[in-house]
mmCIF file of C-alpha atoms and ligand atoms in Angstrom:
data_model
loop_
_atom_site.group_PDB
_atom_site.id
_atom_site.type_symbol
_atom_site.label_atom_id
_atom_site.label_comp_id
_atom_site.label_asym_id
_atom_site.label_seq_id
_atom_site.Cartn_x
_atom_site.Cartn_y
_atom_site.Cartn_z
ATOM 1 C CA MET A 1 -4.696 28.546 34.091
ATOM 2 C CA GLY A 2 -5.524 25.029 33.064
ATOM 3 C CA LEU A 3 -3.360 22.469 31.193
ATOM 4 C CA TRP A 4 -4.864 22.701 28.128
ATOM 5 C CA ASP A 5 -4.580 25.776 28.332
ATOM 6 C CA ASN A 6 -0.703 26.208 28.806
ATOM 7 C CA ILE A 7 -0.354 23.875 26.025
ATOM 8 C CA LYS A 8 -2.047 26.039 23.734
ATOM 9 C CA THR A 9 -0.154 29.298 24.822
ATOM 10 C CA LEU A 10 3.172 27.363 24.093
ATOM 11 C CA GLY A 11 1.765 25.920 21.091
ATOM 12 C CA GLN A 12 1.253 29.931 19.740
ATOM 13 C CA GLU A 13 4.766 31.124 21.036
ATOM 14 C CA ALA A 14 6.426 28.130 19.169
ATOM 15 C CA LYS A 15 4.553 29.297 16.057
ATOM 16 C CA ALA A 16 5.524 32.790 16.258
ATOM 17 C CA PRO A 17 8.975 32.622 15.031
ATOM 18 C CA LEU A 18 7.990 30.190 12.217
ATOM 19 C CA THR A 19 5.258 32.096 10.950
ATOM 20 C CA GLY A 20 8.112 35.485 11.056
ATOM 21 C CA LEU A 21 10.907 33.050 8.809
ATOM 22 C CA GLY A 22 7.850 31.987 6.664
ATOM 23 C CA ILE A 23 7.144 35.683 5.566
ATOM 24 C CA THR A 24 11.385 36.540 5.334
ATOM 25 C CA GLN A 25 11.221 33.455 2.794
ATOM 26 C CA GLY A 26 8.681 34.464 0.717
ATOM 27 C CA TYR A 27 9.869 38.066 0.620
ATOM 28 C CA SER A 28 13.549 36.483 -0.400
ATOM 29 C CA ASN A 29 12.269 35.079 -3.049
ATOM 30 C CA LYS A 30 10.771 38.217 -4.857
ATOM 31 C CA GLU A 31 11.973 40.800 -7.134
ATOM 32 C CA ARG A 32 14.504 43.531 -4.874
ATOM 33 C CA VAL A 33 13.306 46.547 -4.681
ATOM 34 C CA THR A 34 16.140 47.836 -2.719
ATOM 35 C CA ILE A 35 19.715 49.204 -4.525
ATOM 36 C CA GLU A 36 23.221 48.844 -2.845
ATOM 37 C CA TYR A 37 23.517 52.603 -2.549
ATOM 38 C CA PRO A 38 26.155 54.393 -2.961
ATOM 39 C CA ASP A 39 27.654 51.727 -4.775
ATOM 40 C CA VAL A 40 24.689 51.565 -7.080
ATOM 41 C CA ARG A 41 22.274 54.805 -8.061
ATOM 42 C CA ARG A 42 19.022 54.759 -9.584
ATOM 43 C CA PRO A 43 19.081 57.194 -12.621
ATOM 44 C CA MET A 44 17.922 60.684 -11.979
ATOM 45 C CA PRO A 45 14.668 62.012 -13.780
ATOM 46 C CA ARG A 46 15.258 63.533 -17.327
ATOM 47 C CA ARG A 47 13.874 66.730 -15.821
ATOM 48 C CA ALA A 48 15.805 66.388 -12.403
ATOM 49 C CA ARG A 49 17.266 70.050 -10.864
ATOM 50 C CA TRP A 50 19.293 70.520 -8.045
ATOM 51 C CA ARG A 51 22.605 71.127 -7.282
ATOM 52 C CA HIS A 52 23.871 74.742 -9.459
ATOM 53 C CA VAL A 53 26.891 74.741 -11.536
ATOM 54 C CA LEU A 54 28.322 77.865 -13.213
ATOM 55 C CA ASN A 55 29.079 77.077 -16.974
ATOM 56 C CA ARG A 56 31.869 78.360 -18.988
ATOM 57 C CA TYR A 57 32.193 79.006 -23.019
ATOM 58 C CA GLU A 58 34.595 76.273 -24.559
ATOM 59 C CA ASN A 59 37.522 78.589 -24.780
ATOM 60 C CA GLY A 60 37.427 78.986 -20.960
ATOM 61 C CA MET A 61 35.877 81.969 -20.467
ATOM 62 C CA GLU A 62 33.255 82.495 -17.646
ATOM 63 C CA LYS A 63 29.872 82.665 -19.238
ATOM 64 C CA CYS A 64 28.456 84.579 -15.939
ATOM 65 C CA ILE A 65 28.661 88.360 -16.549
ATOM 66 C CA GLY A 66 28.188 89.504 -12.930
ATOM 67 C CA CYS A 67 24.322 91.033 -14.198
ATOM 68 C CA SER A 68 22.628 89.957 -10.488
ATOM 69 C CA LEU A 69 19.810 89.237 -12.711
ATOM 70 C CA CYS A 70 19.767 85.946 -10.672
ATOM 71 C CA ALA A 71 19.917 87.218 -7.577
ATOM 72 C CA GLY A 72 16.923 89.600 -8.402
ATOM 73 C CA SER A 73 14.616 86.272 -9.730
ATOM 74 C CA CYS A 74 15.620 84.811 -6.650
ATOM 75 C CA PRO A 75 12.404 84.215 -4.477
ATOM 76 C CA ALA A 76 14.612 82.822 -1.607
ATOM 77 C CA ASN A 77 17.137 85.961 -1.717
ATOM 78 C CA ALA A 78 19.656 82.886 -1.241
ATOM 79 C CA ILE A 79 22.058 84.535 -4.029
ATOM 80 C CA LEU A 80 24.923 87.093 -3.822
ATOM 81 C CA VAL A 81 26.674 88.142 -6.778
ATOM 82 C CA VAL A 82 29.770 90.949 -6.107
ATOM 83 C CA ALA A 83 30.331 92.308 -9.823
ATOM 84 C CA ALA A 84 33.868 93.468 -10.794
ATOM 85 C CA GLU A 85 35.079 95.234 -14.236
ATOM 86 C CA ASN A 86 37.094 92.986 -16.699
ATOM 87 C CA THR A 87 40.624 94.211 -17.865
ATOM 88 C CA ASP A 88 42.768 93.652 -20.764
ATOM 89 C CA GLU A 89 45.144 91.952 -17.983
ATOM 90 C CA ASN A 90 42.473 90.175 -16.385
ATOM 91 C CA ARG A 91 39.471 88.971 -18.261
ATOM 92 C CA ARG A 92 37.157 86.472 -16.965
ATOM 93 C CA SER A 93 34.334 86.797 -19.009
ATOM 94 C CA PRO A 94 33.270 88.488 -22.663
ATOM 95 C CA GLY A 95 31.390 91.137 -21.000
ATOM 96 C CA GLU A 96 32.570 93.984 -19.173
ATOM 97 C CA ARG A 97 31.997 92.497 -16.144
ATOM 98 C CA PHE A 98 32.233 89.049 -14.241
ATOM 99 C CA ALA A 99 30.971 87.659 -10.665
ATOM 100 C CA ALA A 100 34.182 88.350 -8.701
ATOM 101 C CA GLN A 101 31.814 86.955 -5.714
ATOM 102 C CA TYR A 102 28.819 84.320 -6.594
ATOM 103 C CA GLU A 103 27.385 82.236 -3.623
ATOM 104 C CA ILE A 104 24.351 80.908 -3.230
ATOM 105 C CA ASN A 105 23.260 79.872 0.380
ATOM 106 C CA MET A 106 21.751 76.170 0.140
ATOM 107 C CA LEU A 107 19.856 76.625 3.236
ATOM 108 C CA ARG A 108 17.613 79.276 1.673
ATOM 109 C CA CYS A 109 17.175 77.727 -1.811
ATOM 110 C CA ILE A 110 13.605 76.413 -2.999
ATOM 111 C CA PHE A 111 15.516 74.664 -5.992
ATOM 112 C CA CYS A 112 12.588 76.609 -8.206
ATOM 113 C CA GLY A 113 14.915 77.381 -11.160
ATOM 114 C CA TYR A 114 14.498 80.911 -11.796
ATOM 115 C CA CYS A 115 17.755 81.757 -11.386
ATOM 116 C CA GLU A 116 18.731 79.668 -14.650
ATOM 117 C CA GLU A 117 15.574 81.207 -16.450
ATOM 118 C CA ALA A 118 16.516 84.678 -15.486
ATOM 119 C CA CYS A 119 20.504 84.082 -16.373
ATOM 120 C CA PRO A 120 20.797 85.900 -20.138
ATOM 121 C CA THR A 121 24.344 84.014 -20.970
ATOM 122 C CA GLN A 122 22.899 80.145 -19.202
ATOM 123 C CA ALA A 123 26.039 80.504 -17.054
ATOM 124 C CA ILE A 124 23.652 79.080 -13.959
ATOM 125 C CA GLN A 125 22.590 75.933 -14.435
ATOM 126 C CA LEU A 126 20.423 73.483 -12.309
ATOM 127 C CA LYS A 127 21.916 69.748 -12.577
ATOM 128 C CA ASP A 128 20.759 66.749 -11.550
ATOM 129 C CA ILE A 129 23.197 66.459 -8.568
ATOM 130 C CA CYS A 130 21.163 65.500 -5.040
ATOM 131 C CA GLU A 131 23.650 64.567 -2.729
ATOM 132 C CA LEU A 132 23.630 67.610 -0.914
ATOM 133 C CA ALA A 133 23.566 66.621 2.396
ATOM 134 C CA ASP A 134 26.212 68.096 5.372
ATOM 135 C CA ASP A 135 27.187 68.520 8.957
ATOM 136 C CA ASN A 136 27.354 72.379 9.121
ATOM 137 C CA ARG A 137 25.435 75.363 7.951
ATOM 138 C CA LYS A 138 28.590 76.773 6.523
ATOM 139 C CA ASP A 139 29.552 74.353 4.163
ATOM 140 C CA LEU A 140 26.213 74.832 2.686
ATOM 141 C CA ILE A 141 26.729 78.478 1.389
ATOM 142 C CA TYR A 142 28.441 77.156 -1.904
ATOM 143 C CA THR A 143 30.890 79.307 -3.384
ATOM 144 C CA LYS A 144 31.795 80.231 -6.856
ATOM 145 C CA GLU A 145 34.658 78.210 -6.520
ATOM 146 C CA MET A 146 32.473 75.035 -5.447
ATOM 147 C CA MET A 147 30.201 75.909 -8.343
ATOM 148 C CA ILE A 148 32.101 77.102 -11.858
ATOM 149 C CA VAL A 149 33.022 73.714 -13.592
ATOM 150 C CA PRO A 150 36.485 73.100 -14.671
ATOM 151 C CA ASP A 151 38.102 74.893 -17.669
ATOM 152 C CA PRO A 152 38.194 73.155 -20.714
ATOM 153 C CA THR A 153 41.370 75.068 -21.793
ATOM 154 C CA LYS A 154 43.425 73.163 -18.999
ATOM 155 C CA PRO A 155 44.528 70.296 -18.325
HETATM 156 S S1 SF4 B 201 16.806 77.448 -7.883
HETATM 157 FE FE1 SF4 B 201 15.020 79.487 -6.688
HETATM 158 S S2 SF4 B 201 15.475 79.661 -4.458
HETATM 159 FE FE2 SF4 B 201 17.557 78.290 -6.010
HETATM 160 S S3 SF4 B 201 18.780 80.554 -5.791
HETATM 161 FE FE3 SF4 B 201 17.977 79.646 -8.109
HETATM 162 S S4 SF4 B 201 16.084 81.097 -7.922
HETATM 163 FE FE4 SF4 B 201 17.037 80.979 -5.718
HETATM 164 S S1 SF4 B 202 24.514 83.687 -13.223
HETATM 165 FE FE1 SF4 B 202 23.315 84.560 -15.157
HETATM 166 S S2 SF4 B 202 22.080 85.739 -14.006
HETATM 167 FE FE2 SF4 B 202 23.241 85.709 -12.476
HETATM 168 S S3 SF4 B 202 24.907 87.084 -12.448
HETATM 169 FE FE3 SF4 B 202 25.898 85.952 -14.124
HETATM 170 S S4 SF4 B 202 25.250 85.876 -16.017
HETATM 171 FE FE4 SF4 B 202 23.760 87.130 -14.589
#
């Protein structure tokens, strides 16, 4: 390689970082497309359906009557409902029964919303809560306690 070729190579190598800096500078003047998540969150689409909740009536009664229609309609076989009878001493829902145990295996769920559509009391509802990642399988089986909304009659 001759002297002239060496000078050309040196020039190209010196130019490369300047080209990179020029590109960076060009983008720094443009409007940012990233956000500072998780301090800033983008609004979810109006029809977003993610994490489930189990609703209550205004008087604190559970809307779920343990009928298992949600479990029957789930194409992923992700829902487990174990019903128990309401009694005068322990009345949890306005119906004859309530869900003593309610679980959704979020590893199976495909967020189709069939459970919500099948529910006769609007007890189960998919909300726009999308941060569902976890580091172990056990914690992705959501229990009734994890999903039921707070009792509005209790402080
Ligand atoms: S959203 Fe679909 S897959 Fe998930 S629990 Fe409900 S019915 Fe099953
Ligand atoms: S969530 Fe609805 S469909 Fe499922 S068991 Fe409760 S009342 Fe029945």
